Tab-separated table of C-alpha atoms in Angstrom:
chain	number	residue	atom	x	y	z
A	1	MET	CA	120.987	111.194	169.552
A	2	ALA	CA	120.586	113.815	166.587
A	3	ASP	CA	117.398	115.585	166.762
A	4	PRO	CA	114.888	114.768	164.037
A	5	ARG	CA	113.405	117.830	163.734
A	6	PRO	CA	114.331	120.132	160.477
A	7	LEU	CA	116.577	122.772	161.390
A	8	LYS	CA	115.332	126.430	161.050
A	9	ILE	CA	118.074	128.286	158.912
A	10	THR	CA	117.497	131.867	158.461
A	11	ALA	CA	119.334	134.032	155.843
A	12	ARG	CA	119.138	138.000	155.265
A	13	VAL	CA	120.532	139.176	151.983
A	14	HIS	CA	119.898	142.544	150.027
A	15	ALA	CA	118.452	140.914	147.054
A	16	TYR	CA	117.501	137.501	145.809
A	17	PRO	CA	116.390	135.685	142.550
A	18	PRO	CA	114.467	135.599	140.652
A	19	ALA	CA	114.607	139.431	140.781
A	20	HIS	CA	118.227	139.642	141.267
A	21	ASN	CA	120.265	137.450	138.977
A	22	ALA	CA	124.000	137.978	139.974
A	23	GLY	CA	126.378	134.829	140.419
A	24	GLY	CA	126.429	135.506	144.475
A	25	GLU	CA	122.659	135.155	144.556
A	26	TRP	CA	122.467	132.006	142.332
A	27	MET	CA	125.610	130.693	144.271
A	28	LEU	CA	123.432	131.186	147.517
A	29	HIS	CA	120.378	129.512	146.123
A	30	SER	CA	121.853	126.778	144.907
A	31	MET	CA	123.505	126.222	148.559
A	32	LEU	CA	119.945	126.498	150.310
A	33	ARG	CA	118.314	124.318	147.915
A	34	VAL	CA	120.287	121.257	148.890
A	35	LEU	CA	119.308	122.461	152.950
A	36	VAL	CA	115.741	122.505	151.546
A	37	GLU	CA	116.158	118.714	150.097
A	38	ARG	CA	117.292	117.557	153.449
A	39	GLY	CA	114.052	118.355	155.034
A	40	HIS	CA	115.107	121.622	156.542
A	41	GLU	CA	113.291	125.045	156.830
A	42	VAL	CA	114.849	127.648	155.019
A	43	THR	CA	113.846	131.298	154.994
A	44	VAL	CA	115.473	133.962	153.445
A	45	TRP	CA	114.865	137.768	154.508
A	46	LEU	CA	115.472	140.621	152.302
A	47	SER	CA	117.042	143.686	153.567
A	48	ARG	CA	116.345	146.223	150.543
A	49	TYR	CA	113.154	146.751	148.947
A	50	GLY	CA	112.650	144.809	145.656
A	51	PRO	CA	110.294	144.014	142.843
A	52	ILE	CA	108.443	141.423	144.297
A	53	PRO	CA	106.324	142.879	147.304
A	54	HIS	CA	104.764	139.135	148.489
A	55	ARG	CA	106.228	136.338	150.098
A	56	TYR	CA	107.177	133.708	147.340
A	57	ASP	CA	108.879	130.297	147.171
A	58	LEU	CA	111.556	129.338	144.802
A	59	ASP	CA	112.441	125.699	144.768
A	60	GLY	CA	111.605	125.532	148.501
A	61	VAL	CA	113.291	127.973	149.924
A	62	GLN	CA	110.798	130.600	151.337
A	63	VAL	CA	111.708	134.365	150.491
A	64	ILE	CA	110.553	137.287	152.719
A	65	PRO	CA	110.583	140.894	150.975
A	66	PHE	CA	111.478	143.786	152.821
A	67	GLN	CA	108.096	145.164	152.184
A	68	ALA	CA	106.404	142.757	154.477
A	69	ARG	CA	107.660	144.519	157.328
A	70	ILE	CA	108.031	141.315	159.634
A	71	ASP	CA	110.471	141.550	162.486
A	72	PHE	CA	113.554	139.987	161.378
A	73	ALA	CA	115.233	139.854	164.909
A	74	ALA	CA	112.726	137.980	166.490
A	75	HIS	CA	112.673	135.434	163.667
A	76	ALA	CA	116.501	135.292	163.804
A	77	ARG	CA	116.306	134.478	167.617
A	78	LYS	CA	114.419	131.482	166.905
A	79	SER	CA	116.711	130.196	164.264
A	80	ASP	CA	119.227	127.306	164.838
A	81	VAL	CA	121.537	128.935	162.319
A	82	LEU	CA	122.085	132.368	160.761
A	83	LEU	CA	123.315	132.856	157.525
A	84	SER	CA	124.426	136.035	155.301
A	85	HIS	CA	126.741	137.383	152.755
A	86	LEU	CA	127.888	140.528	151.242
A	87	GLU	CA	126.644	143.881	152.992
A	88	ASN	CA	124.155	141.983	155.440
A	89	VAL	CA	127.126	139.668	157.319
A	90	PRO	CA	127.963	142.509	159.940
A	91	PRO	CA	124.384	143.191	161.360
A	92	VAL	CA	123.621	139.476	161.190
A	93	ALA	CA	126.773	138.394	163.158
A	94	SER	CA	125.984	140.943	165.607
A	95	LEU	CA	122.495	139.291	166.331
A	96	ALA	CA	123.852	136.262	166.000
A	97	ARG	CA	126.175	137.025	168.944
A	98	GLU	CA	123.523	138.559	170.857
A	99	TYR	CA	121.185	135.418	170.369
A	100	ARG	CA	123.974	133.024	170.434
A	101	VAL	CA	123.129	131.332	167.285
A	102	PRO	CA	125.176	129.927	165.167
A	103	MET	CA	126.644	132.256	162.075
A	104	VAL	CA	127.792	131.290	158.678
A	105	ALA	CA	129.103	133.729	156.333
A	106	VAL	CA	129.422	133.074	152.537
A	107	CYS	CA	132.402	134.870	150.909
A	108	HIS	CA	132.144	135.940	147.363
A	109	ASN	CA	135.620	137.949	146.793
A	110	THR	CA	139.101	138.228	147.992
A	111	HIS	CA	138.470	142.184	149.596
A	112	ALA	CA	139.537	143.284	152.704
A	113	PRO	CA	136.210	144.046	153.775
A	114	THR	CA	134.756	140.517	153.241
A	115	PHE	CA	137.406	138.616	155.758
A	116	ARG	CA	137.167	141.315	157.862
A	117	HIS	CA	133.178	140.982	158.382
A	118	ALA	CA	133.704	137.033	158.520
A	119	ALA	CA	136.127	137.236	161.340
A	120	GLY	CA	134.840	135.172	164.351
A	121	VAL	CA	131.924	133.700	162.470
A	122	ASP	CA	131.537	129.894	162.902
A	123	LEU	CA	131.593	129.042	159.577
A	124	ALA	CA	133.381	131.201	156.472
A	125	VAL	CA	132.364	129.456	153.203
A	126	TYR	CA	134.802	130.487	150.640
A	127	ASN	CA	134.151	129.758	146.792
A	128	SER	CA	137.578	128.688	145.656
A	129	HIS	CA	140.983	127.221	146.850
A	130	TRP	CA	142.691	130.576	145.711
A	131	MET	CA	140.123	132.413	147.954
A	132	GLU	CA	141.185	130.022	150.894
A	133	THR	CA	144.760	131.073	150.204
A	134	GLU	CA	143.955	135.163	150.065
A	135	ALA	CA	142.099	134.734	153.664
A	136	GLU	CA	145.115	132.833	155.289
A	137	VAL	CA	147.206	135.814	154.171
A	138	PHE	CA	144.543	138.102	155.854
A	139	TYR	CA	144.183	136.098	158.726
A	140	GLY	CA	147.717	135.410	159.474
A	141	GLU	CA	148.169	139.080	160.431
A	142	ILE	CA	145.145	139.168	163.189
A	143	ALA	CA	145.025	137.309	166.670
A	144	ASP	CA	143.646	133.637	166.295
A	145	HIS	CA	140.281	134.222	168.087
A	146	ALA	CA	139.247	136.787	165.212
A	147	ARG	CA	139.736	134.086	162.645
A	148	PRO	CA	136.363	132.206	161.744
A	149	LYS	CA	135.993	129.245	164.186
A	150	ALA	CA	135.782	127.050	161.099
A	151	THR	CA	136.075	127.200	157.032
A	152	ALA	CA	134.908	125.187	154.130
A	153	ILE	CA	135.298	125.643	150.297
A	154	VAL	CA	132.344	125.283	148.347
A	155	ARG	CA	132.672	126.229	144.520
A	156	PRO	CA	129.527	127.780	143.400
A	157	PRO	CA	127.615	124.721	142.747
A	158	VAL	CA	126.546	124.398	139.062
A	159	PHE	CA	123.829	121.695	138.166
A	160	ALA	CA	125.005	120.768	135.014
A	161	GLU	CA	121.788	118.995	133.874
A	162	GLU	CA	119.889	122.289	134.701
A	163	TYR	CA	121.918	124.263	132.132
A	164	ARG	CA	122.931	121.672	129.189
A	165	THR	CA	121.928	122.486	125.840
A	166	THR	CA	122.646	122.432	122.340
A	167	PRO	CA	124.992	125.425	121.850
A	168	GLY	CA	123.874	128.234	119.142
A	169	GLU	CA	125.329	130.520	116.628
A	170	CYS	CA	126.289	133.723	118.680
A	171	VAL	CA	129.338	134.871	120.989
A	172	THR	CA	128.096	135.933	124.296
A	173	LEU	CA	129.116	138.154	127.062
A	174	VAL	CA	126.430	138.255	130.107
A	175	ASN	CA	126.846	141.815	132.222
A	176	LEU	CA	127.687	144.486	129.952
A	177	ASN	CA	129.314	146.759	132.965
A	178	ALA	CA	132.871	147.804	132.582
A	179	GLU	CA	134.419	145.500	134.729
A	180	LYS	CA	132.962	142.573	132.838
A	181	GLY	CA	134.044	143.839	129.688
A	182	GLY	CA	131.177	145.475	128.212
A	183	ASP	CA	133.370	148.151	126.315
A	184	LEU	CA	135.555	145.513	124.824
A	185	PHE	CA	132.640	143.346	123.974
A	186	TRP	CA	130.912	145.634	121.603
A	187	ARG	CA	134.652	146.603	120.320
A	188	ILE	CA	134.997	142.880	119.206
A	189	ALA	CA	131.768	142.991	118.104
A	190	ALA	CA	132.093	146.072	115.621
A	191	ARG	CA	135.327	144.356	114.018
A	192	MET	CA	133.804	141.079	113.255
A	193	PRO	CA	130.852	141.987	111.472
A	194	GLU	CA	129.833	138.560	109.754
A	195	THR	CA	129.749	137.091	113.491
A	196	LYS	CA	126.458	137.174	115.615
A	197	PHE	CA	126.796	138.274	118.993
A	198	LEU	CA	124.388	138.403	122.020
A	199	GLY	CA	124.979	140.778	124.969
A	200	VAL	CA	122.981	139.967	128.460
A	201	LEU	CA	122.275	142.834	130.639
A	202	GLY	CA	123.536	142.476	133.822
A	203	ALA	CA	121.977	142.807	137.488
A	204	TYR	CA	124.272	145.403	138.565
A	205	GLY	CA	126.949	148.006	137.402
A	206	ASP	CA	126.273	150.690	134.662
A	207	GLN	CA	125.745	148.505	131.352
A	208	VAL	CA	127.989	149.744	128.371
A	209	ARG	CA	126.401	149.764	124.885
A	210	PRO	CA	127.991	150.720	121.722
A	211	PRO	CA	127.888	154.406	120.576
A	212	GLN	CA	125.612	153.302	117.893
A	213	PRO	CA	123.916	149.846	117.393
A	214	LEU	CA	125.571	147.475	115.326
A	215	PRO	CA	123.599	144.996	113.023
A	216	ASN	CA	125.534	141.848	114.187
A	217	LEU	CA	124.665	142.643	118.256
A	218	GLU	CA	121.755	142.039	120.163
A	219	ILE	CA	121.311	143.306	123.207
A	220	ILE	CA	118.705	141.530	125.909
A	221	GLU	CA	117.615	142.485	129.469
A	222	GLN	CA	119.032	140.195	132.484
A	223	VAL	CA	117.670	136.570	132.389
A	224	PRO	CA	116.765	134.656	135.561
A	225	GLY	CA	118.939	131.504	136.331
A	226	HIS	CA	116.235	129.319	135.235
A	227	GLN	CA	115.829	130.454	132.358
A	228	MET	CA	119.542	131.130	131.067
A	229	ARG	CA	119.574	127.574	129.484
A	230	ASP	CA	117.237	128.395	126.711
A	231	ARG	CA	117.522	132.032	126.531
A	232	VAL	CA	121.238	132.521	126.372
A	233	TYR	CA	123.332	129.253	126.194
A	234	ALA	CA	120.985	127.425	123.433
A	235	ARG	CA	121.999	130.572	121.338
A	236	SER	CA	125.523	130.837	122.313
A	237	CYS	CA	128.639	129.379	120.530
A	238	LEU	CA	131.422	130.935	122.870
A	239	VAL	CA	131.190	132.918	126.122
A	240	LEU	CA	133.422	135.907	126.898
A	241	MET	CA	134.285	136.544	130.297
A	242	PRO	CA	136.846	139.708	129.764
A	243	SER	CA	136.274	140.421	133.524
A	244	SER	CA	139.178	142.744	135.663
A	245	TYR	CA	138.167	140.630	138.596
A	246	GLU	CA	136.263	137.112	139.145
A	247	SER	CA	136.742	135.350	142.319
A	248	TRP	CA	135.322	132.216	140.600
A	249	GLY	CA	132.939	132.944	137.212
A	250	ARG	CA	129.723	131.286	137.555
A	251	VAL	CA	128.658	131.725	134.019
A	252	GLY	CA	131.780	130.258	132.555
A	253	VAL	CA	130.675	127.157	134.304
A	254	GLU	CA	127.078	127.095	133.414
A	255	ALA	CA	128.327	127.515	129.875
A	256	LEU	CA	130.819	124.660	129.828
A	257	ALA	CA	127.793	122.318	130.806
A	258	SER	CA	127.001	122.707	127.423
A	259	GLY	CA	130.312	122.054	125.652
A	260	ILE	CA	130.409	126.195	125.134
A	261	PRO	CA	133.972	127.207	125.090
A	262	VAL	CA	134.960	130.152	127.298
A	263	VAL	CA	137.343	132.946	126.537
A	264	ALA	CA	138.310	134.775	129.743
A	265	HIS	CA	141.056	137.312	131.067
A	266	PRO	CA	143.311	135.327	133.149
A	267	THR	CA	142.122	136.241	136.719
A	268	PRO	CA	142.816	133.823	139.396
A	269	GLY	CA	139.421	132.744	139.641
A	270	LEU	CA	138.583	132.298	136.361
A	271	ALA	CA	142.044	130.298	136.071
A	272	GLU	CA	140.888	128.132	138.449
A	273	SER	CA	136.995	127.579	137.423
A	274	LEU	CA	137.757	126.998	134.006
A	275	GLY	CA	141.083	125.195	134.302
A	276	HIS	CA	142.503	123.184	131.404
A	277	ALA	CA	139.220	124.277	129.179
A	278	GLY	CA	139.538	128.110	129.665
A	279	ILE	CA	141.160	129.873	126.518
A	280	PHE	CA	142.556	133.183	127.781
A	281	ALA	CA	143.226	136.618	126.412
A	282	ASP	CA	144.419	139.882	128.154
A	283	ARG	CA	141.452	142.108	128.300
A	284	ASP	CA	143.724	145.336	127.492
A	285	ASP	CA	144.460	143.589	124.022
A	286	LEU	CA	141.725	143.648	121.469
A	287	ASP	CA	143.824	142.600	118.911
A	288	ALA	CA	144.377	139.214	121.256
A	289	TRP	CA	141.032	138.715	121.560
A	290	LEU	CA	140.284	139.310	117.696
A	291	SER	CA	143.051	136.509	116.918
A	292	VAL	CA	141.524	134.025	119.773
A	293	LEU	CA	137.817	134.391	118.390
A	294	SER	CA	139.240	134.043	114.925
A	295	THR	CA	140.906	130.588	115.687
A	296	VAL	CA	138.497	129.342	117.830
A	297	LEU	CA	135.682	129.972	115.727
A	298	GLU	CA	136.995	127.316	112.889
A	299	PRO	CA	134.860	123.879	113.459
A	300	ASP	CA	138.057	122.052	114.116
A	301	ALA	CA	139.042	124.032	116.971
A	302	TRP	CA	135.931	124.614	118.411
A	303	ALA	CA	134.972	120.997	118.675
A	304	GLN	CA	138.490	120.405	120.510
A	305	ALA	CA	137.676	123.429	122.679
A	306	SER	CA	134.058	122.131	123.080
A	307	ALA	CA	135.683	118.588	124.041
A	308	ARG	CA	137.489	120.045	126.861
A	309	ALA	CA	134.498	122.002	128.190
A	310	LEU	CA	132.282	118.949	128.479
A	311	GLU	CA	135.277	117.304	130.446
A	312	ARG	CA	135.740	120.343	132.940
A	313	SER	CA	132.072	120.432	133.465
A	314	ALA	CA	132.158	116.859	134.507
A	315	GLU	CA	135.240	117.613	137.023
A	316	LEU	CA	133.086	120.373	138.725
A	317	ASP	CA	130.326	118.251	139.875
A	318	PRO	CA	129.118	119.840	142.792
A	319	ALA	CA	127.755	116.822	145.001
A	320	ALA	CA	130.913	116.455	147.086
A	321	ASP	CA	131.045	120.080	147.915
A	322	LEU	CA	127.514	120.228	148.905
A	323	LYS	CA	127.732	117.602	151.027
A	324	VAL	CA	130.702	118.965	152.936
A	325	TRP	CA	128.246	122.036	153.186
A	326	ALA	CA	124.957	120.549	154.285
A	327	GLU	CA	127.061	118.482	156.766
A	328	ALA	CA	129.030	121.762	158.150
A	329	VAL	CA	125.747	123.393	158.410
A	330	GLU	CA	123.743	120.700	160.111
A	331	ALA	CA	126.468	120.455	162.910
A	332	LEU	CA	126.233	123.877	163.796
A	333	GLY	CA	122.473	123.288	164.125
A	334	GLU	CA	122.600	120.482	166.151
A	335	ARG	CA	125.099	122.196	168.138
A	336	ARG	CA	122.546	124.854	169.266
A	337	ARG	CA	119.801	122.641	170.118
A	338	GLY	CA	122.038	120.564	172.343
A	339	GLY	CA	122.873	123.490	174.429
A	340	ASP	CA	125.917	125.607	172.994
A	341	GLY	CA	123.278	128.295	172.821
A	342	ASP	CA	119.914	129.369	174.182
A	343	ARG	CA	116.450	130.338	172.796
């Protein structure tokens, strides 16, 4: 019989919303929210100093700042499941091995260090089918015992009802760093002076601004995920994603929830996430972007693209993925309590 007590699930990450608003962090939070909703105790411990110096609650997830100076290792030892992503996977996995606590690694990219750090964990979570394929190629070159013991695909969960709004009139880019297309963005704005553009500063990377202010381009500070609907998508008629790399592309999926068409560079992740709703142009071809934008901004073309966006949003309902996720974590926790590990 399963233990009815809530599981103690502990995550260690470098930063967390609402102070840090990047796709990986909001993906993780969406996944942890579901565990809270299923009655479990979820605590996130930060490994870097951040702007929020006190413990706080976000949708039931308890967040412990680095400034609290509480012994993370002692808490980790008492946990039923440990979890991490990005830079914290190696140290947390080491503690998990020492304390014999099941370990989950959430993978956000297809870079070799990500797969190398996830080797041997109890559960590796991939954010797309193409990431799973890349992982199989990587692990195909190493011994079976070094692979993750189990894997699951959880596409970055977007709860469409939390983002759905009436589109606005701006062409928008979220995160203006060079890799996201910040330089291309202002060049497009300069060539389309009659169109309004909205740039949202990102949580990481050097943000690119035009050499001189453009009257049709407004740039705002980074926006917490809970405010994206009202402050960004309600002002946007198109979202641009001319990224050099995206393993998925959460912003695009958020935009689809409101029927906002997304124009993107065809990375494997964006091709998978946007599907038939995606409109693609090469990030190195400014004229191609100008042509695509002038076409899709025509009322009839926009209406057709918007309809495809809403269709794709419905296809990306996260319920099934989140059920797989929650049940996998619960199975690990029950295994820990059943004696495969010790306190």
